[in-house]
mmCIF file of C-alpha atoms in Angstrom:
data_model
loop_
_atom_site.group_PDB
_atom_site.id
_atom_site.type_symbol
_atom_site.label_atom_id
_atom_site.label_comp_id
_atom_site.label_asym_id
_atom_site.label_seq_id
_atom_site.Cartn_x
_atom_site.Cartn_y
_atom_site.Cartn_z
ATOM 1 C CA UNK A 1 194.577 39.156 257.769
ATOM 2 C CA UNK A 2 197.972 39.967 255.857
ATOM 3 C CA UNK A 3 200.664 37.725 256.128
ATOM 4 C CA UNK A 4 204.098 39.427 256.639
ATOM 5 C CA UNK A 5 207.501 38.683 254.910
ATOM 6 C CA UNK A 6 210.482 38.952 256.709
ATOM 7 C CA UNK A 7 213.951 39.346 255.582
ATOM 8 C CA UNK A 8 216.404 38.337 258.461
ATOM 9 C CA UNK A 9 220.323 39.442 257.702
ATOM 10 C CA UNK A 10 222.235 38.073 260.668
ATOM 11 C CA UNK A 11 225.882 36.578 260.340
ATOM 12 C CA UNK A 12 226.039 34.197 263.408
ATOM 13 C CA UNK A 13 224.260 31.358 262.118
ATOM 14 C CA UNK A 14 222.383 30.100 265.275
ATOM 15 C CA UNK A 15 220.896 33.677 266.153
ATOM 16 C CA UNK A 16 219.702 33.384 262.541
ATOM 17 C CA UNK A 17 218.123 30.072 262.917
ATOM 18 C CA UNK A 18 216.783 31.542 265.870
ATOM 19 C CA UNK A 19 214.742 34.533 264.240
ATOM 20 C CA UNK A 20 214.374 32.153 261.316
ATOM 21 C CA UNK A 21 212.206 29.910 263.616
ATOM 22 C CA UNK A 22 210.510 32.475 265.430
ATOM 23 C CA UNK A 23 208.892 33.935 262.317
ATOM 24 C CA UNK A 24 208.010 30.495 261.008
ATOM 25 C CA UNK A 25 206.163 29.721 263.860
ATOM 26 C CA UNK A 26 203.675 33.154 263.398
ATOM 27 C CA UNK A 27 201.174 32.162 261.210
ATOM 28 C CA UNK A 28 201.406 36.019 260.733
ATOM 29 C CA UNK A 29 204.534 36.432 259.322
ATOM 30 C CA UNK A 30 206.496 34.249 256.538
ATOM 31 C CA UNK A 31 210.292 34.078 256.156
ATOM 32 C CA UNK A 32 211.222 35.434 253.109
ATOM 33 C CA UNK A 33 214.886 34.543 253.391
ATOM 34 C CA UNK A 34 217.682 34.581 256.233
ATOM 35 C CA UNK A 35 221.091 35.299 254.899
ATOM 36 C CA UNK A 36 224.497 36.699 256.815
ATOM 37 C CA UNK A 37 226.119 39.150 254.745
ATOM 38 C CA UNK A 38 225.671 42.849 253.525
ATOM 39 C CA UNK A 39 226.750 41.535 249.830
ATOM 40 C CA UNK A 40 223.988 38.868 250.207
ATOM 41 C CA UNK A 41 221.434 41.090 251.682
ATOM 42 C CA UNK A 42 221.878 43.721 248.444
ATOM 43 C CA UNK A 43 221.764 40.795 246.094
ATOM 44 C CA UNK A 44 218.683 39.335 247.791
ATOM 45 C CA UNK A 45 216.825 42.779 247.576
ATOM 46 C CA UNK A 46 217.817 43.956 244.164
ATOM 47 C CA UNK A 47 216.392 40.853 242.516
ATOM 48 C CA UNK A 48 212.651 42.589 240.981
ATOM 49 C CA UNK A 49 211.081 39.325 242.018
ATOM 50 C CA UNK A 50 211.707 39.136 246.010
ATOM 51 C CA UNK A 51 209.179 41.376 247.940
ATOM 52 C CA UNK A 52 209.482 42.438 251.451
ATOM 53 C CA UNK A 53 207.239 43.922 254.252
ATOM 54 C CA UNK A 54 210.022 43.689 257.351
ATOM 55 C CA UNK A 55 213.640 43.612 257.857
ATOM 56 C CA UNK A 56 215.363 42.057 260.773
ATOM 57 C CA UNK A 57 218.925 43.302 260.480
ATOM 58 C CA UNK A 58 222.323 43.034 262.823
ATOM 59 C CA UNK A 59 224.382 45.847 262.244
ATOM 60 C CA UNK A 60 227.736 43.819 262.625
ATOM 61 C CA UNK A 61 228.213 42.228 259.546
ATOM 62 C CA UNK A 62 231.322 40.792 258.413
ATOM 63 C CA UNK A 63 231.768 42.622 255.278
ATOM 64 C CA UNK A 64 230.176 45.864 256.163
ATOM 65 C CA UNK A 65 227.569 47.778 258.533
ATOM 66 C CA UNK A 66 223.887 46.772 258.794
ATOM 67 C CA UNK A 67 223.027 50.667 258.333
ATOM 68 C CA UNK A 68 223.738 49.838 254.486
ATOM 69 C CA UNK A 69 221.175 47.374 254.163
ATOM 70 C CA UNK A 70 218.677 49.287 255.828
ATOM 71 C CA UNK A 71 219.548 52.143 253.437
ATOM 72 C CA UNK A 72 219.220 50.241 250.338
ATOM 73 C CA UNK A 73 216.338 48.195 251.670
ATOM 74 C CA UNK A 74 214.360 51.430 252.298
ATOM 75 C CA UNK A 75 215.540 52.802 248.703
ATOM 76 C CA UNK A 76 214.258 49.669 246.724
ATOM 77 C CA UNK A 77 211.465 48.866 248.482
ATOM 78 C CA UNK A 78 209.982 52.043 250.454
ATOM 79 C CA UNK A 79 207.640 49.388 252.418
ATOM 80 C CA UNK A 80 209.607 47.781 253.932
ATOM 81 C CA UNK A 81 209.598 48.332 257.760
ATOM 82 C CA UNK A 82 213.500 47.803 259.190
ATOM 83 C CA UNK A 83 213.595 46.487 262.491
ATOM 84 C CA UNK A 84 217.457 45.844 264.193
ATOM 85 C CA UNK A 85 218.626 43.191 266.264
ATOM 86 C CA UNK A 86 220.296 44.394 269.034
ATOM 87 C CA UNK A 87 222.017 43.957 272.072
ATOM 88 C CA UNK A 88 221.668 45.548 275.635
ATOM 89 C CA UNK A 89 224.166 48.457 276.125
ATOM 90 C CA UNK A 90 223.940 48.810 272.246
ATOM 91 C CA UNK A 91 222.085 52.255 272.631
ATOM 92 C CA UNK A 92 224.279 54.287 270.810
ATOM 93 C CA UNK A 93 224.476 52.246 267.181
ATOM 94 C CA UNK A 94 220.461 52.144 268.157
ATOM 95 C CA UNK A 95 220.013 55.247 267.840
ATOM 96 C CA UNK A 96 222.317 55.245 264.212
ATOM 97 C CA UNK A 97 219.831 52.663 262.584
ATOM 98 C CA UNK A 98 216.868 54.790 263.428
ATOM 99 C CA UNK A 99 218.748 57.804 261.780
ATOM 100 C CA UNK A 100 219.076 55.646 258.961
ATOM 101 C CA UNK A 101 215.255 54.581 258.493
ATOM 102 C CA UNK A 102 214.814 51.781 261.348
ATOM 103 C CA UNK A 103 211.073 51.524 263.156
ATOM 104 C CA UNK A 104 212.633 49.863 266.544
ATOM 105 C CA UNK A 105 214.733 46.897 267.400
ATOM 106 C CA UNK A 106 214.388 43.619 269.070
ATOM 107 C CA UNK A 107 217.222 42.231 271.381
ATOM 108 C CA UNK A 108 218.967 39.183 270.908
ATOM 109 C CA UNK A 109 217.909 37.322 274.159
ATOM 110 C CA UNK A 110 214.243 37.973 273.133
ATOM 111 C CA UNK A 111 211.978 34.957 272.981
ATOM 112 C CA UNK A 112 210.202 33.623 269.943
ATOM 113 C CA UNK A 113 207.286 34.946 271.131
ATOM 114 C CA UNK A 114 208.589 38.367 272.008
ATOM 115 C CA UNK A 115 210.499 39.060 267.867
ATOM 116 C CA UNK A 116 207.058 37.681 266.531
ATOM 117 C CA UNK A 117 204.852 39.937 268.714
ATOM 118 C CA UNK A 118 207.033 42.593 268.203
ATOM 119 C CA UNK A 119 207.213 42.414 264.486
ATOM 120 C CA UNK A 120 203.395 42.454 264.374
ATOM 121 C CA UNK A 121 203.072 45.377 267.115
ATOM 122 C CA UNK A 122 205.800 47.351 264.292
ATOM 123 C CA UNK A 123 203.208 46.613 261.450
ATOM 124 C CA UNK A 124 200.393 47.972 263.506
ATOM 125 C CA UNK A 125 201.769 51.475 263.802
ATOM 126 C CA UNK A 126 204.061 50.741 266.687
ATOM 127 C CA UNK A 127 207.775 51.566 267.535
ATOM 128 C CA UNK A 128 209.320 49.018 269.600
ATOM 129 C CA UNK A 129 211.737 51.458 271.468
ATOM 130 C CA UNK A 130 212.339 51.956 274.993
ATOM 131 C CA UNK A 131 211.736 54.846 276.675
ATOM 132 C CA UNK A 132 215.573 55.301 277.188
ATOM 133 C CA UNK A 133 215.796 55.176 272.942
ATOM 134 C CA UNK A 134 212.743 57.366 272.615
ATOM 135 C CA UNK A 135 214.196 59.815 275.330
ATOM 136 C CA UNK A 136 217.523 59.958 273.838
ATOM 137 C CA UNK A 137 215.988 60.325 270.107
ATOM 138 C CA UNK A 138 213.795 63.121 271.832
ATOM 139 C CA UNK A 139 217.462 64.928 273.706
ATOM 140 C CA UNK A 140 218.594 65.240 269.906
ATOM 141 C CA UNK A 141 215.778 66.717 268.538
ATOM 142 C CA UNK A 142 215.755 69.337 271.041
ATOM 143 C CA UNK A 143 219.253 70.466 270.578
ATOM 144 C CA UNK A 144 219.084 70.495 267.099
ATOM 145 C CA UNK A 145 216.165 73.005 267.742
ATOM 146 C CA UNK A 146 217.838 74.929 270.207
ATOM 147 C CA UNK A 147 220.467 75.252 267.574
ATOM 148 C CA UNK A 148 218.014 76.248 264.966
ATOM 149 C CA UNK A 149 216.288 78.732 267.540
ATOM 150 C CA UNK A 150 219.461 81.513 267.671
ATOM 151 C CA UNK A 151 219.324 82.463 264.239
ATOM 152 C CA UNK A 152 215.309 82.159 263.920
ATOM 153 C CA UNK A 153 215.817 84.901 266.667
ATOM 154 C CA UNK A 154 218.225 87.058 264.554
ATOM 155 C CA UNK A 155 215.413 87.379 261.892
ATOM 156 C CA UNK A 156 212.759 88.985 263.964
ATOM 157 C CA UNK A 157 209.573 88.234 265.782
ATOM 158 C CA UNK A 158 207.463 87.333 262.819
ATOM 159 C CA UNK A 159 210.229 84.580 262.116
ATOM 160 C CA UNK A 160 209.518 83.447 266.103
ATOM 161 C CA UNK A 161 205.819 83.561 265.677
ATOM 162 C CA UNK A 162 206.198 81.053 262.902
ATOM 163 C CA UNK A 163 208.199 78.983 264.616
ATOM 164 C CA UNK A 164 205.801 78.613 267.645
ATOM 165 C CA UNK A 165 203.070 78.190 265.900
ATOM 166 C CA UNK A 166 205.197 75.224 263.813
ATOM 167 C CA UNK A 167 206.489 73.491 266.680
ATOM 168 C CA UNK A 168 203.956 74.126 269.403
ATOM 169 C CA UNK A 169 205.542 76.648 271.616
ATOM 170 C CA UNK A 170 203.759 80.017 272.614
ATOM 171 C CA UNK A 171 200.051 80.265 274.584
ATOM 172 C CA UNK A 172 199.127 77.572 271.572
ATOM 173 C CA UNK A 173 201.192 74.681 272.861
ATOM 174 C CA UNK A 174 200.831 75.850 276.438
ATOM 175 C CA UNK A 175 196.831 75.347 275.999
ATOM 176 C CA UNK A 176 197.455 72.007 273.735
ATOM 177 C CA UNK A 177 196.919 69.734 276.939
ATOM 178 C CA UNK A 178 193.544 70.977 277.786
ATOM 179 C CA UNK A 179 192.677 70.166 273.604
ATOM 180 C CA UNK A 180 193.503 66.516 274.267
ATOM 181 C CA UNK A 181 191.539 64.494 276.608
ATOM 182 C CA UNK A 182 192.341 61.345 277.462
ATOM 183 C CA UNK A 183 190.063 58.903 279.003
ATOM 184 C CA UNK A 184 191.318 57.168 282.018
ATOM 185 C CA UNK A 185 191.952 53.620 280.907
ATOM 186 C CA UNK A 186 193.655 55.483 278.120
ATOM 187 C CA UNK A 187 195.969 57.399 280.590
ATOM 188 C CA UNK A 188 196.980 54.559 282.044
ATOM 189 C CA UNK A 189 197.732 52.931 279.146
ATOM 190 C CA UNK A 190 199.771 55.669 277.977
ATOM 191 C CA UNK A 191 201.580 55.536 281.280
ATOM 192 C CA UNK A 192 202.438 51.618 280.907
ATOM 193 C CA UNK A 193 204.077 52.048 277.353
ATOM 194 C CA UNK A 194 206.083 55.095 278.143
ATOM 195 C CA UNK A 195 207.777 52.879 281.397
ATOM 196 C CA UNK A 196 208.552 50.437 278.524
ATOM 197 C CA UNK A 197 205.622 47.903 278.585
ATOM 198 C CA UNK A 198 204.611 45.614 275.849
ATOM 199 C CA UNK A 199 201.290 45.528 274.949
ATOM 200 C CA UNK A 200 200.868 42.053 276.501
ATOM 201 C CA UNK A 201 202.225 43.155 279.517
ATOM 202 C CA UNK A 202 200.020 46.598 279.533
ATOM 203 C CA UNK A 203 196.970 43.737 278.989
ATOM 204 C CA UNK A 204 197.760 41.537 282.115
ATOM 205 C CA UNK A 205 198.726 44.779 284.169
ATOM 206 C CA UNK A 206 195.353 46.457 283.447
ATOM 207 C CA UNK A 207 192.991 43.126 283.068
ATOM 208 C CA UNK A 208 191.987 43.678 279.489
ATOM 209 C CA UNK A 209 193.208 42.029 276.233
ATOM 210 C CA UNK A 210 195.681 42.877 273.986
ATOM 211 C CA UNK A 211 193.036 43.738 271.268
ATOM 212 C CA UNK A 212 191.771 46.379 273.523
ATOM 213 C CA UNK A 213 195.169 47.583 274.632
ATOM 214 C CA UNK A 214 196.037 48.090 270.780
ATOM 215 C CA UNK A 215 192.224 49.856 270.304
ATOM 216 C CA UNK A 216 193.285 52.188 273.448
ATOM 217 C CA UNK A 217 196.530 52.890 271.563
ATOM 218 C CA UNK A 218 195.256 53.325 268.280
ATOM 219 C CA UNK A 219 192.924 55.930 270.148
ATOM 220 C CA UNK A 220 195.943 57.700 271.739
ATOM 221 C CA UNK A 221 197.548 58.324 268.450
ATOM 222 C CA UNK A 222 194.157 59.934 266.711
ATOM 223 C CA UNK A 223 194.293 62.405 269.876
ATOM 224 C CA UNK A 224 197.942 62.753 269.778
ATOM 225 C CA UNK A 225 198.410 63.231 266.068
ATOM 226 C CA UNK A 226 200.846 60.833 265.815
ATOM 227 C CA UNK A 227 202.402 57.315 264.462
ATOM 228 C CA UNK A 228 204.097 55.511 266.667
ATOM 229 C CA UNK A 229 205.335 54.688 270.224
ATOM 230 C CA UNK A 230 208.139 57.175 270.494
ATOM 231 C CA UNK A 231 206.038 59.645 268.873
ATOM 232 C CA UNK A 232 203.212 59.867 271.070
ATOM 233 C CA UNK A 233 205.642 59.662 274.394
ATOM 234 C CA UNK A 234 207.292 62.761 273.022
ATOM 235 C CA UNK A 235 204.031 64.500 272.261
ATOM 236 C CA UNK A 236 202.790 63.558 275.277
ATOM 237 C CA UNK A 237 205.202 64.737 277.536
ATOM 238 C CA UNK A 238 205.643 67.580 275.890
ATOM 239 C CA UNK A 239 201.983 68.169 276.487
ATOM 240 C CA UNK A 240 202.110 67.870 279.689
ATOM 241 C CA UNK A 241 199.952 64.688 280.066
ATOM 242 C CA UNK A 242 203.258 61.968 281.486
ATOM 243 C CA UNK A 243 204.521 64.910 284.304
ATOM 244 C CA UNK A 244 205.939 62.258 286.165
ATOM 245 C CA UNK A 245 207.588 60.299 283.403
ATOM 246 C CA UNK A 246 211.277 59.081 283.621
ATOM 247 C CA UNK A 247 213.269 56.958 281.085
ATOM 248 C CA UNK A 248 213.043 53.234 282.148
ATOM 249 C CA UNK A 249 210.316 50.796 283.592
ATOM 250 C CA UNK A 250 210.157 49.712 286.974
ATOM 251 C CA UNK A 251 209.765 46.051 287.343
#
């Protein structure tokens, strides 16, 4: 099994030691270094020696904005997964870092065992964001289409055709849920992790393990034609398969 290394770039020291311990104690994932400081972080990255697989970034830095490292991470070392430490109510510079090339986000009152798990979940294809990130993400994308749509209209219906058929709308995307079947543990699965879920949670709640939640999942996104979390709630609501699906879990 590969073994993970983590950059963390935090400024308050004791969240730092905090991550810093939580990834030591994975024997998944290594620390690669823990530093609090955009200048640090570029210095760290630029050096041809120091490899990285994931980056655990706060975006309030005291000599500049998070975003930065995530930019310069992803353009020196295109593997490496960002991942942002956030806080609750921090939706909106959430939804920035993902612009900017971020996978997901862990909060700041997680647990050990929630950043580790949630690291590992990111490396196995998944998005750790919350159905009220993913919705939000998914409210952009549609009115930057809708914006698109007007002058796609302007050029005729061959230019329309081509757009339904690229995006799924027309009798094509209208028949697309009948095209992907879904067994029913797999429903329900599906149903868990768009309310928000983890996947140890979606175990307990469904009396499997977390292997064969992640096999379920991994199953989802063959049938969905997608790569991540957010992804596959999109596609799937869109396809009619979550009708009853709200941002949010209830507890």
């Amino acid at each position: 099994m590969p073994v993970w290394r983590v950059l963390i770039v935090e400024d308050d020291s004791q969240m730092r030691e905090f991550f810093a311990a939580s990834v030591s104690g994975c024997d998944r994932l290594e620390l690669a270094a823990s530093m609090g400081s955009v200048g640090e972080a570029r210095a760290w990255l630029a050096d041809a020696e120091h490899q990285v697989d994931v980056l655990l970034v706060d975006l309030g830095l005291p000599d500049g904005s998070g975003l930065e490292v995530i930019r310069y991470a992803r353009q020196l070392h295109p593997e490496c997964e960002p991942l942002v430490i956030s806080m609750f109510g921090d939706e909106d510079n959430v939804l920035s870092s993902i612009e900017a090339g971020a996978l997901g986000y862990v909060h700041k009152d997680s647990t050990p065992e929630n950043v580790a798990e949630t690291i590992l979940e990111m490396k196995q294809g998944a998005s750790p964001i919350s159905p009220m990130i993913a919705r939000r993400v998914l409210s952009k994308y549609l009115s930057m289409h809708a914006t698109r749509l007007p002058a796609q209209l302007q050029q005729g219906p061959v230019a329309l055709k081509n757009t339904a058929s690229a995006t799924g709308d027309g009798q094509a995307g209208r028949n697309a849920p009948e095209s992907v079947l879904l067994s029913g543990k797999e429903q329900q699965v599906l149903e868990l992790i768009a309310r928000g879920f983890s996947y140890a949670e979606t175990a307990r709640l469904q009396g499997i393990s977390v292997h064969t939640v992640r096999t379920h999942i991994k199953s989802l996104y063959g049938k969905l034609a997608v790569h991540s979390k957010n992804e596959a709630v999109y596609e799937a609501v869109k396809l009619g398969l979550l009708p009853n699906y709200s941002s949010g879990r209830a507890d």
